[in-house]
Amino acid sequence: MTDLKQTPLHELHLSLGAKMVPFAGYDMPVQYPLGVKKEHEHTRQQCGLFDVSHMGQIAVSGDNVAEALESLIPADLVGLSEGEQRYGLLTGTDGGIIDDLMAVNAGDHFYLVVNAACKEQDIAHLRTNLAATHHIEVLDRGLLALQGPQARDVMERLCPQACELTFMQHGRFTMAGQEVWISRSGYTGEDGFEISVASDACQAFAEQLLAEPEVEAIGLGARDSLRLEAGLCLYGHDMDMTTTPVEAGLIWAIGKPRRHGGERPAGFPGADLILHQVAAKDHTRKRVGLVAEGRAPVREGALLVDANGNEIGVVTSGGFGPSVGKPIAMGYVGREWEAPETTVYALVRGKQLPMVVTPTPFVKPGYYRG
């Protein structure tokens, strides 16, 4: 077996009593002694600290860098002001999703954060398509996510300037003597900050954050239940190369200038199929939220059927939602089953468990918009 990679916080995780598991080629904390449910609830009520240093951090620079990235990503990056961040997708020639990412206009370059499991292929993809004209630098930095309604209180004490950011804004600051790159964003549905810091300073930085009274270390288990309640896709589960952005319910990630009739239509891989689906709405399946009527959790891979047992879809993410108080899931169903309040059935251990199609997010977002 290939040796697992470690983040700069590996020793800290062990000292905190974390249960470690393999994830995306890294040895990562799935939970701490507090336990997944309490970690989830603590993040919703106070503030949690997540190690997301396994994610890929990339700087892309060169002339007309926004236009260059738009040749691979259907977001409106040309219209992104300096200091703004946008969610984007790398698309394939057949309309599938290679990865999802965050893109920041950092002035003289674009700063990208990509998924850990996809980062090597993403870097290769960027270099294949852009290296002849642009510089692509893989950054050696730690990445922390401070998430929850009291994240602002913590940052007011440690880096008050960062509190002037609103949702999806990015800034460069000095914090605890270190240059840090901070985005007002996260993947929990709560207000929060994602903080990029030099790898060799990451542990001391994390320890300082954990010393604040509101902050607890949170593992991958609660990160997953939090993002599921927030209705956020997990790459490789809720979307992949076989899924188009339209099927995944991510039309909003296709910038209006990139659509038919826009200022810079198409020009990205898979544009013909994707923009046809946007306009014609003739795709045959759709990602939906699901809430179970019973108490049994419904996991990824469970088939979805109609009342007569005919297969109509599949669950791609599922579990118990601690803040919802019920089992919740996301999955794909045929378009005739996508309307809210529609009842479908999940096959679990030979039983048909009723689930109701429900709009996402399952919890009200706490993003700070000023």
mmCIF file of C-alpha atoms in Angstrom:
data_model
loop_
_atom_site.group_PDB
_atom_site.id
_atom_site.type_symbol
_atom_site.label_atom_id
_atom_site.label_comp_id
_atom_site.label_asym_id
_atom_site.label_seq_id
_atom_site.Cartn_x
_atom_site.Cartn_y
_atom_site.Cartn_z
ATOM 1 C CA MET A 1 0.000 0.000 0.000
ATOM 2 C CA THR A 2 1.240 3.469 -0.876
ATOM 3 C CA ASP A 3 2.311 5.474 2.152
ATOM 4 C CA LEU A 4 -0.268 8.058 3.105
ATOM 5 C CA LYS A 5 0.754 11.695 2.876
ATOM 6 C CA GLN A 6 0.486 13.922 5.929
ATOM 7 C CA THR A 7 -0.621 17.513 6.348
ATOM 8 C CA PRO A 8 1.441 19.988 8.408
ATOM 9 C CA LEU A 9 -0.985 19.361 11.303
ATOM 10 C CA HIS A 10 -0.506 15.586 11.499
ATOM 11 C CA GLU A 11 1.299 15.627 14.841
ATOM 12 C CA LEU A 12 -1.264 18.026 16.265
ATOM 13 C CA HIS A 13 -4.106 15.688 15.263
ATOM 14 C CA LEU A 14 -2.416 12.798 17.067
ATOM 15 C CA SER A 15 -1.799 14.890 20.176
ATOM 16 C CA LEU A 16 -5.498 15.837 20.235
ATOM 17 C CA GLY A 17 -6.535 12.172 20.199
ATOM 18 C CA ALA A 18 -7.919 12.141 16.670
ATOM 19 C CA LYS A 19 -9.051 8.934 15.006
ATOM 20 C CA MET A 20 -7.135 8.929 11.733
ATOM 21 C CA VAL A 21 -8.338 7.440 8.444
ATOM 22 C CA PRO A 22 -7.087 7.390 4.836
ATOM 23 C CA PHE A 23 -8.714 10.122 2.748
ATOM 24 C CA ALA A 24 -7.663 11.253 -0.733
ATOM 25 C CA GLY A 25 -4.200 9.773 -0.187
ATOM 26 C CA TYR A 26 -3.716 11.517 3.179
ATOM 27 C CA ASP A 27 -3.844 10.380 6.792
ATOM 28 C CA MET A 28 -6.679 12.574 8.039
ATOM 29 C CA PRO A 29 -8.703 13.010 11.271
ATOM 30 C CA VAL A 30 -12.241 11.657 10.931
ATOM 31 C CA GLN A 31 -13.154 12.632 14.490
ATOM 32 C CA TYR A 32 -11.747 13.702 17.844
ATOM 33 C CA PRO A 33 -12.746 12.492 21.335
ATOM 34 C CA LEU A 34 -15.712 14.901 21.272
ATOM 35 C CA GLY A 35 -17.351 12.682 18.616
ATOM 36 C CA VAL A 36 -18.904 13.439 15.239
ATOM 37 C CA LYS A 37 -22.346 14.525 16.464
ATOM 38 C CA LYS A 38 -21.014 16.928 19.099
ATOM 39 C CA GLU A 39 -18.396 18.263 16.686
ATOM 40 C CA HIS A 40 -21.181 18.955 14.192
ATOM 41 C CA GLU A 41 -23.330 20.692 16.800
ATOM 42 C CA HIS A 42 -20.401 22.708 18.146
ATOM 43 C CA THR A 43 -19.697 24.068 14.654
ATOM 44 C CA ARG A 44 -23.348 25.035 14.152
ATOM 45 C CA GLN A 45 -23.547 26.702 17.581
ATOM 46 C CA GLN A 46 -20.039 28.092 18.144
ATOM 47 C CA CYS A 47 -16.945 27.563 15.984
ATOM 48 C CA GLY A 48 -14.990 24.633 14.563
ATOM 49 C CA LEU A 49 -11.458 24.405 13.140
ATOM 50 C CA PHE A 50 -10.922 22.076 10.178
ATOM 51 C CA ASP A 51 -7.611 20.989 8.662
ATOM 52 C CA VAL A 52 -8.094 21.230 4.895
ATOM 53 C CA SER A 53 -4.385 21.377 4.071
ATOM 54 C CA HIS A 54 -4.781 18.315 1.852
ATOM 55 C CA MET A 55 -6.554 20.511 -0.703
ATOM 56 C CA GLY A 56 -4.508 21.766 -3.640
ATOM 57 C CA GLN A 57 -3.484 25.418 -3.696
ATOM 58 C CA ILE A 58 -2.340 26.766 -7.066
ATOM 59 C CA ALA A 59 -1.290 30.185 -8.397
ATOM 60 C CA VAL A 60 -1.819 30.885 -12.098
ATOM 61 C CA SER A 61 -0.202 34.019 -13.524
ATOM 62 C CA GLY A 62 0.468 35.616 -16.886
ATOM 63 C CA ASP A 63 -1.139 37.979 -19.356
ATOM 64 C CA ASN A 64 -4.937 37.896 -19.503
ATOM 65 C CA VAL A 65 -5.026 35.131 -16.907
ATOM 66 C CA ALA A 66 -8.781 35.391 -16.325
ATOM 67 C CA GLU A 67 -9.473 34.879 -20.033
ATOM 68 C CA ALA A 68 -7.079 31.925 -20.085
ATOM 69 C CA LEU A 69 -8.811 30.252 -17.157
ATOM 70 C CA GLU A 70 -12.193 30.863 -18.776
ATOM 71 C CA SER A 71 -11.047 28.528 -21.584
ATOM 72 C CA LEU A 72 -11.278 25.720 -18.994
ATOM 73 C CA ILE A 73 -13.883 26.991 -16.502
ATOM 74 C CA PRO A 74 -17.415 28.205 -17.426
ATOM 75 C CA ALA A 75 -17.512 30.811 -14.637
ATOM 76 C CA ASP A 76 -17.369 34.577 -15.167
ATOM 77 C CA LEU A 77 -13.749 35.145 -14.141
ATOM 78 C CA VAL A 78 -13.105 38.198 -16.329
ATOM 79 C CA GLY A 79 -15.800 39.999 -14.348
ATOM 80 C CA LEU A 80 -14.248 39.074 -11.011
ATOM 81 C CA SER A 81 -12.827 42.119 -9.209
ATOM 82 C CA GLU A 82 -9.547 41.913 -7.320
ATOM 83 C CA GLY A 83 -10.168 40.372 -3.918
ATOM 84 C CA GLU A 84 -13.271 38.466 -5.002
ATOM 85 C CA GLN A 85 -13.659 34.696 -5.000
ATOM 86 C CA ARG A 86 -15.913 32.554 -7.179
ATOM 87 C CA TYR A 87 -16.954 28.908 -7.244
ATOM 88 C CA GLY A 88 -16.092 27.209 -10.518
ATOM 89 C CA LEU A 89 -15.983 23.914 -12.370
ATOM 90 C CA LEU A 90 -13.358 22.325 -14.584
ATOM 91 C CA THR A 91 -15.370 20.696 -17.370
ATOM 92 C CA GLY A 92 -14.481 17.895 -19.759
ATOM 93 C CA THR A 93 -15.037 17.774 -23.502
ATOM 94 C CA ASP A 94 -18.079 15.523 -23.000
ATOM 95 C CA GLY A 95 -19.688 17.967 -20.546
ATOM 96 C CA GLY A 96 -18.717 16.079 -17.386
ATOM 97 C CA ILE A 97 -17.176 17.693 -14.314
ATOM 98 C CA ILE A 98 -13.431 17.144 -13.836
ATOM 99 C CA ASP A 99 -13.430 18.948 -10.476
ATOM 100 C CA ASP A 100 -14.978 21.858 -8.618
ATOM 101 C CA LEU A 101 -12.822 24.632 -7.201
ATOM 102 C CA MET A 102 -12.580 28.113 -5.769
ATOM 103 C CA ALA A 103 -10.946 30.852 -7.849
ATOM 104 C CA VAL A 104 -9.701 34.150 -6.415
ATOM 105 C CA ASN A 105 -8.642 37.226 -8.346
ATOM 106 C CA ALA A 106 -5.483 38.004 -6.366
ATOM 107 C CA GLY A 107 -4.443 40.955 -8.517
ATOM 108 C CA ASP A 108 -1.350 39.830 -10.418
ATOM 109 C CA HIS A 109 -2.482 36.177 -10.437
ATOM 110 C CA PHE A 110 -5.398 33.864 -9.807
ATOM 111 C CA TYR A 111 -5.336 31.698 -6.685
ATOM 112 C CA LEU A 112 -7.133 28.357 -7.038
ATOM 113 C CA VAL A 113 -8.136 25.852 -4.359
ATOM 114 C CA VAL A 114 -8.951 22.393 -5.735
ATOM 115 C CA ASN A 115 -10.007 19.063 -4.233
ATOM 116 C CA ALA A 116 -7.360 16.827 -2.698
ATOM 117 C CA ALA A 117 -8.348 13.699 -4.615
ATOM 118 C CA CYS A 118 -8.233 15.571 -7.931
ATOM 119 C CA LYS A 119 -5.336 17.956 -7.476
ATOM 120 C CA GLU A 120 -2.679 16.025 -9.401
ATOM 121 C CA GLN A 121 -4.955 15.618 -12.438
ATOM 122 C CA ASP A 122 -6.085 19.250 -12.111
ATOM 123 C CA ILE A 123 -2.498 20.489 -12.093
ATOM 124 C CA ALA A 124 -1.712 18.329 -15.132
ATOM 125 C CA HIS A 125 -4.846 19.629 -16.867
ATOM 126 C CA LEU A 126 -3.879 23.245 -16.210
ATOM 127 C CA ARG A 127 -0.315 22.674 -17.396
ATOM 128 C CA THR A 128 -1.398 20.843 -20.544
ATOM 129 C CA ASN A 129 -3.725 23.653 -21.539
ATOM 130 C CA LEU A 130 -2.080 26.795 -20.156
ATOM 131 C CA ALA A 131 1.634 26.210 -19.482
ATOM 132 C CA ALA A 132 2.695 27.471 -22.911
ATOM 133 C CA THR A 133 1.447 30.952 -22.049
ATOM 134 C CA HIS A 134 1.025 31.056 -18.268
ATOM 135 C CA HIS A 135 2.950 30.163 -15.125
ATOM 136 C CA ILE A 136 1.365 27.525 -12.898
ATOM 137 C CA GLU A 137 2.791 27.277 -9.376
ATOM 138 C CA VAL A 138 1.790 24.592 -6.905
ATOM 139 C CA LEU A 139 1.886 26.229 -3.482
ATOM 140 C CA ASP A 140 3.256 24.592 -0.335
ATOM 141 C CA ARG A 141 0.908 26.094 2.226
ATOM 142 C CA GLY A 142 -1.360 24.858 4.985
ATOM 143 C CA LEU A 143 -5.086 25.564 4.797
ATOM 144 C CA LEU A 144 -7.432 25.897 7.764
ATOM 145 C CA ALA A 145 -11.189 26.450 7.824
ATOM 146 C CA LEU A 146 -12.621 28.311 10.806
ATOM 147 C CA GLN A 147 -16.375 27.787 10.608
ATOM 148 C CA GLY A 148 -19.402 28.685 12.673
ATOM 149 C CA PRO A 149 -21.453 31.637 13.945
ATOM 150 C CA GLN A 150 -18.717 32.639 16.414
ATOM 151 C CA ALA A 151 -15.878 32.536 13.861
ATOM 152 C CA ARG A 152 -16.213 36.301 13.535
ATOM 153 C CA ASP A 153 -15.734 36.753 17.300
ATOM 154 C CA VAL A 154 -12.479 34.797 17.134
ATOM 155 C CA MET A 155 -11.195 36.731 14.152
ATOM 156 C CA GLU A 156 -12.136 40.071 15.745
ATOM 157 C CA ARG A 157 -9.527 39.303 18.400
ATOM 158 C CA LEU A 158 -6.827 37.801 16.163
ATOM 159 C CA CYS A 159 -7.211 39.568 12.796
ATOM 160 C CA PRO A 160 -9.938 42.234 12.971
ATOM 161 C CA GLN A 161 -9.274 43.460 9.414
ATOM 162 C CA ALA A 162 -10.459 40.094 8.067
ATOM 163 C CA CYS A 163 -13.887 40.725 9.586
ATOM 164 C CA GLU A 164 -14.416 43.469 7.004
ATOM 165 C CA LEU A 165 -14.608 40.776 4.335
ATOM 166 C CA THR A 166 -18.051 39.591 3.259
ATOM 167 C CA PHE A 167 -19.009 36.197 1.861
ATOM 168 C CA MET A 168 -16.712 35.178 -1.048
ATOM 169 C CA GLN A 169 -14.245 38.013 -0.562
ATOM 170 C CA HIS A 170 -10.510 37.420 -0.114
ATOM 171 C CA GLY A 171 -7.704 39.408 1.492
ATOM 172 C CA ARG A 172 -4.035 39.199 2.473
ATOM 173 C CA PHE A 173 -3.244 40.072 6.092
ATOM 174 C CA THR A 174 -0.660 39.697 8.832
ATOM 175 C CA MET A 175 -1.860 37.468 11.679
ATOM 176 C CA ALA A 176 0.263 36.189 14.551
ATOM 177 C CA GLY A 177 3.314 37.483 12.702
ATOM 178 C CA GLN A 178 2.510 35.495 9.556
ATOM 179 C CA GLU A 179 1.295 36.575 6.150
ATOM 180 C CA VAL A 180 -2.064 34.855 5.746
ATOM 181 C CA TRP A 181 -4.498 34.660 2.844
ATOM 182 C CA ILE A 182 -8.066 34.705 4.112
ATOM 183 C CA SER A 183 -11.331 34.075 2.277
ATOM 184 C CA ARG A 184 -14.741 34.603 3.885
ATOM 185 C CA SER A 185 -16.074 31.219 2.843
ATOM 186 C CA GLY A 186 -16.238 27.554 3.751
ATOM 187 C CA TYR A 187 -18.142 24.349 3.118
ATOM 188 C CA THR A 188 -20.412 24.050 6.145
ATOM 189 C CA GLY A 189 -23.196 26.515 5.357
ATOM 190 C CA GLU A 190 -22.003 28.721 8.224
ATOM 191 C CA ASP A 191 -20.151 32.007 8.303
ATOM 192 C CA GLY A 192 -16.445 31.401 8.421
ATOM 193 C CA PHE A 193 -12.953 31.932 7.089
ATOM 194 C CA GLU A 194 -10.569 29.787 5.074
ATOM 195 C CA ILE A 195 -7.014 30.668 6.036
ATOM 196 C CA SER A 196 -3.934 29.811 3.958
ATOM 197 C CA VAL A 197 -0.677 29.972 5.919
ATOM 198 C CA ALA A 198 2.930 28.893 5.349
ATOM 199 C CA SER A 199 3.279 25.155 6.037
ATOM 200 C CA ASP A 200 6.039 25.566 8.615
ATOM 201 C CA ALA A 201 3.876 28.001 10.630
ATOM 202 C CA CYS A 202 0.643 26.020 10.318
ATOM 203 C CA GLN A 203 0.784 24.048 13.583
ATOM 204 C CA ALA A 204 1.571 27.046 15.800
ATOM 205 C CA PHE A 205 -1.146 28.956 13.982
ATOM 206 C CA ALA A 206 -3.718 26.196 14.530
ATOM 207 C CA GLU A 207 -2.767 25.909 18.198
ATOM 208 C CA GLN A 208 -3.385 29.628 18.639
ATOM 209 C CA LEU A 209 -6.850 29.295 17.088
ATOM 210 C CA LEU A 210 -7.666 26.225 19.206
ATOM 211 C CA ALA A 211 -6.698 28.168 22.335
ATOM 212 C CA GLU A 212 -9.664 30.486 21.761
ATOM 213 C CA PRO A 213 -12.609 29.474 23.990
ATOM 214 C CA GLU A 214 -15.149 29.079 21.156
ATOM 215 C CA VAL A 215 -12.988 26.817 18.980
ATOM 216 C CA GLU A 216 -12.901 23.008 18.820
ATOM 217 C CA ALA A 217 -11.010 20.769 16.391
ATOM 218 C CA ILE A 218 -13.449 19.147 13.944
ATOM 219 C CA GLY A 219 -12.844 16.065 11.797
ATOM 220 C CA LEU A 220 -13.956 14.809 8.408
ATOM 221 C CA GLY A 221 -17.036 13.064 9.820
ATOM 222 C CA ALA A 222 -18.677 16.294 10.951
ATOM 223 C CA ARG A 223 -17.378 18.145 7.901
ATOM 224 C CA ASP A 224 -19.356 15.685 5.781
ATOM 225 C CA SER A 225 -22.597 15.967 7.761
ATOM 226 C CA LEU A 226 -22.300 19.772 7.843
ATOM 227 C CA ARG A 227 -21.804 20.096 4.071
ATOM 228 C CA LEU A 228 -24.636 17.609 3.440
ATOM 229 C CA GLU A 229 -27.043 19.698 5.542
ATOM 230 C CA ALA A 230 -25.827 22.733 3.575
ATOM 231 C CA GLY A 231 -26.754 20.933 0.325
ATOM 232 C CA LEU A 232 -23.192 21.169 -0.985
ATOM 233 C CA CYS A 233 -21.814 18.625 -3.452
ATOM 234 C CA LEU A 234 -18.846 16.390 -2.680
ATOM 235 C CA TYR A 235 -16.755 15.661 -5.741
ATOM 236 C CA GLY A 236 -16.582 11.973 -6.621
ATOM 237 C CA HIS A 237 -19.935 11.397 -4.936
ATOM 238 C CA ASP A 238 -22.552 13.987 -5.955
ATOM 239 C CA MET A 239 -20.772 14.898 -9.189
ATOM 240 C CA ASP A 240 -18.054 13.463 -11.383
ATOM 241 C CA MET A 241 -17.011 13.027 -15.022
ATOM 242 C CA THR A 242 -20.362 11.370 -15.797
ATOM 243 C CA THR A 243 -22.354 14.330 -14.441
ATOM 244 C CA THR A 244 -22.989 17.624 -16.216
ATOM 245 C CA PRO A 245 -23.278 20.888 -14.259
ATOM 246 C CA VAL A 246 -26.951 21.131 -15.247
ATOM 247 C CA GLU A 247 -27.770 17.640 -13.967
ATOM 248 C CA ALA A 248 -25.918 18.461 -10.741
ATOM 249 C CA GLY A 249 -28.055 21.564 -10.168
ATOM 250 C CA LEU A 250 -25.042 23.825 -10.648
ATOM 251 C CA ILE A 251 -26.349 26.047 -13.461
ATOM 252 C CA TRP A 252 -25.563 29.032 -11.210
ATOM 253 C CA ALA A 253 -21.836 28.161 -11.554
ATOM 254 C CA ILE A 254 -22.056 28.876 -15.298
ATOM 255 C CA GLY A 255 -21.598 32.632 -15.525
ATOM 256 C CA LYS A 256 -24.261 34.533 -17.472
ATOM 257 C CA PRO A 257 -21.617 36.053 -19.792
ATOM 258 C CA ARG A 258 -20.591 32.464 -20.714
ATOM 259 C CA ARG A 259 -24.082 31.381 -21.780
ATOM 260 C CA HIS A 260 -25.777 31.815 -25.143
ATOM 261 C CA GLY A 261 -26.509 35.505 -25.594
ATOM 262 C CA GLY A 262 -23.799 36.510 -23.125
ATOM 263 C CA GLU A 263 -20.704 38.623 -23.731
ATOM 264 C CA ARG A 264 -18.327 35.621 -23.909
ATOM 265 C CA PRO A 265 -20.490 32.597 -24.672
ATOM 266 C CA ALA A 266 -19.062 29.061 -24.671
ATOM 267 C CA GLY A 267 -15.308 28.679 -25.215
ATOM 268 C CA PHE A 268 -14.923 26.039 -22.495
ATOM 269 C CA PRO A 269 -14.746 22.227 -22.783
ATOM 270 C CA GLY A 270 -18.153 20.590 -23.217
ATOM 271 C CA ALA A 271 -19.856 23.925 -23.908
ATOM 272 C CA ASP A 272 -22.063 22.603 -26.727
ATOM 273 C CA LEU A 273 -23.742 19.979 -24.526
ATOM 274 C CA ILE A 274 -23.777 22.019 -21.314
ATOM 275 C CA LEU A 275 -25.239 25.167 -22.878
ATOM 276 C CA HIS A 276 -27.768 23.092 -24.815
ATOM 277 C CA GLN A 277 -28.933 21.608 -21.497
ATOM 278 C CA VAL A 278 -29.107 25.075 -19.958
ATOM 279 C CA ALA A 279 -31.268 26.372 -22.787
ATOM 280 C CA ALA A 280 -33.381 23.317 -23.666
ATOM 281 C CA LYS A 281 -33.735 21.885 -20.157
ATOM 282 C CA ASP A 282 -33.901 18.448 -21.753
ATOM 283 C CA HIS A 283 -31.549 16.626 -19.402
ATOM 284 C CA THR A 284 -33.098 13.448 -18.064
ATOM 285 C CA ARG A 285 -31.990 13.445 -14.412
ATOM 286 C CA LYS A 286 -31.465 15.952 -11.612
ATOM 287 C CA ARG A 287 -29.756 16.129 -8.238
ATOM 288 C CA VAL A 288 -32.309 16.547 -5.436
ATOM 289 C CA GLY A 289 -32.432 16.703 -1.671
ATOM 290 C CA LEU A 290 -34.195 13.917 0.205
ATOM 291 C CA VAL A 291 -35.540 13.693 3.756
ATOM 292 C CA ALA A 292 -36.409 10.284 5.203
ATOM 293 C CA GLU A 293 -39.797 9.784 6.839
ATOM 294 C CA GLY A 294 -38.357 7.188 9.216
ATOM 295 C CA ARG A 295 -35.243 7.117 11.409
ATOM 296 C CA ALA A 296 -33.057 4.699 9.453
ATOM 297 C CA PRO A 297 -30.157 6.448 7.692
ATOM 298 C CA VAL A 298 -29.911 6.048 3.940
ATOM 299 C CA ARG A 299 -26.350 5.861 2.642
ATOM 300 C CA GLU A 300 -24.577 6.541 -0.614
ATOM 301 C CA GLY A 301 -25.287 3.896 -3.233
ATOM 302 C CA ALA A 302 -28.830 3.087 -2.120
ATOM 303 C CA LEU A 303 -31.120 2.707 -5.125
ATOM 304 C CA LEU A 304 -34.184 4.932 -5.387
ATOM 305 C CA VAL A 305 -37.395 3.367 -6.652
ATOM 306 C CA ASP A 306 -41.033 4.303 -7.180
ATOM 307 C CA ALA A 307 -43.934 2.789 -5.209
ATOM 308 C CA ASN A 308 -43.925 -0.208 -7.564
ATOM 309 C CA GLY A 309 -40.229 -0.896 -7.073
ATOM 310 C CA ASN A 310 -39.094 0.489 -10.445
ATOM 311 C CA GLU A 311 -35.608 1.997 -10.287
ATOM 312 C CA ILE A 312 -35.683 5.790 -10.735
ATOM 313 C CA GLY A 313 -32.352 6.961 -9.305
ATOM 314 C CA VAL A 314 -29.593 6.581 -6.731
ATOM 315 C CA VAL A 315 -28.424 8.201 -3.485
ATOM 316 C CA THR A 316 -25.008 9.877 -3.792
ATOM 317 C CA SER A 317 -24.629 11.248 -0.240
ATOM 318 C CA GLY A 318 -26.612 10.350 2.853
ATOM 319 C CA GLY A 319 -26.601 10.131 6.623
ATOM 320 C CA PHE A 320 -28.204 11.539 9.730
ATOM 321 C CA GLY A 321 -28.489 15.330 9.834
ATOM 322 C CA PRO A 322 -27.909 16.323 13.478
ATOM 323 C CA SER A 323 -29.245 19.853 12.944
ATOM 324 C CA VAL A 324 -32.206 18.605 10.902
ATOM 325 C CA GLY A 325 -32.970 15.813 13.357
ATOM 326 C CA LYS A 326 -33.688 13.331 10.566
ATOM 327 C CA PRO A 327 -31.852 11.193 8.011
ATOM 328 C CA ILE A 328 -31.138 13.276 4.910
ATOM 329 C CA ALA A 329 -29.588 12.553 1.546
ATOM 330 C CA MET A 330 -28.864 13.873 -1.914
ATOM 331 C CA GLY A 331 -29.170 11.850 -5.069
ATOM 332 C CA TYR A 332 -30.217 11.744 -8.686
ATOM 333 C CA VAL A 333 -33.715 10.988 -9.921
ATOM 334 C CA GLY A 334 -35.454 11.080 -13.289
ATOM 335 C CA ARG A 335 -36.880 14.522 -14.059
ATOM 336 C CA GLU A 336 -40.460 13.391 -13.458
ATOM 337 C CA TRP A 337 -39.539 12.821 -9.789
ATOM 338 C CA GLU A 338 -37.686 16.090 -9.079
ATOM 339 C CA ALA A 339 -40.579 18.227 -7.793
ATOM 340 C CA PRO A 340 -40.511 19.057 -4.051
ATOM 341 C CA GLU A 341 -42.846 16.976 -1.875
ATOM 342 C CA THR A 342 -42.605 14.003 -4.268
ATOM 343 C CA THR A 343 -42.285 10.704 -2.381
ATOM 344 C CA VAL A 344 -39.696 8.204 -3.582
ATOM 345 C CA TYR A 345 -38.345 5.095 -1.866
ATOM 346 C CA ALA A 346 -34.800 4.087 -0.935
ATOM 347 C CA LEU A 347 -33.928 0.414 -0.984
ATOM 348 C CA VAL A 348 -32.211 -0.376 2.330
ATOM 349 C CA ARG A 349 -31.643 -4.003 3.325
ATOM 350 C CA GLY A 350 -34.501 -5.138 1.142
ATOM 351 C CA LYS A 351 -36.979 -2.581 2.450
ATOM 352 C CA GLN A 352 -38.474 0.398 0.627
ATOM 353 C CA LEU A 353 -37.994 3.405 2.935
ATOM 354 C CA PRO A 354 -40.041 6.481 1.969
ATOM 355 C CA MET A 355 -38.144 9.717 1.345
ATOM 356 C CA VAL A 356 -39.537 13.111 0.363
ATOM 357 C CA VAL A 357 -37.869 15.266 -2.303
ATOM 358 C CA THR A 358 -36.895 18.468 -0.483
ATOM 359 C CA PRO A 359 -35.190 21.692 -1.622
ATOM 360 C CA THR A 360 -31.623 22.191 -0.439
ATOM 361 C CA PRO A 361 -30.032 23.490 1.700
ATOM 362 C CA PHE A 362 -31.616 21.552 4.542
ATOM 363 C CA VAL A 363 -30.515 24.250 7.034
ATOM 364 C CA LYS A 364 -30.650 28.022 6.636
ATOM 365 C CA PRO A 365 -27.209 29.312 5.581
ATOM 366 C CA GLY A 366 -25.337 31.638 7.908
ATOM 367 C CA TYR A 367 -23.093 33.290 5.284
ATOM 368 C CA TYR A 368 -22.118 36.864 6.143
ATOM 369 C CA ARG A 369 -23.110 39.161 3.281
ATOM 370 C CA GLY A 370 -22.691 42.479 5.093
#
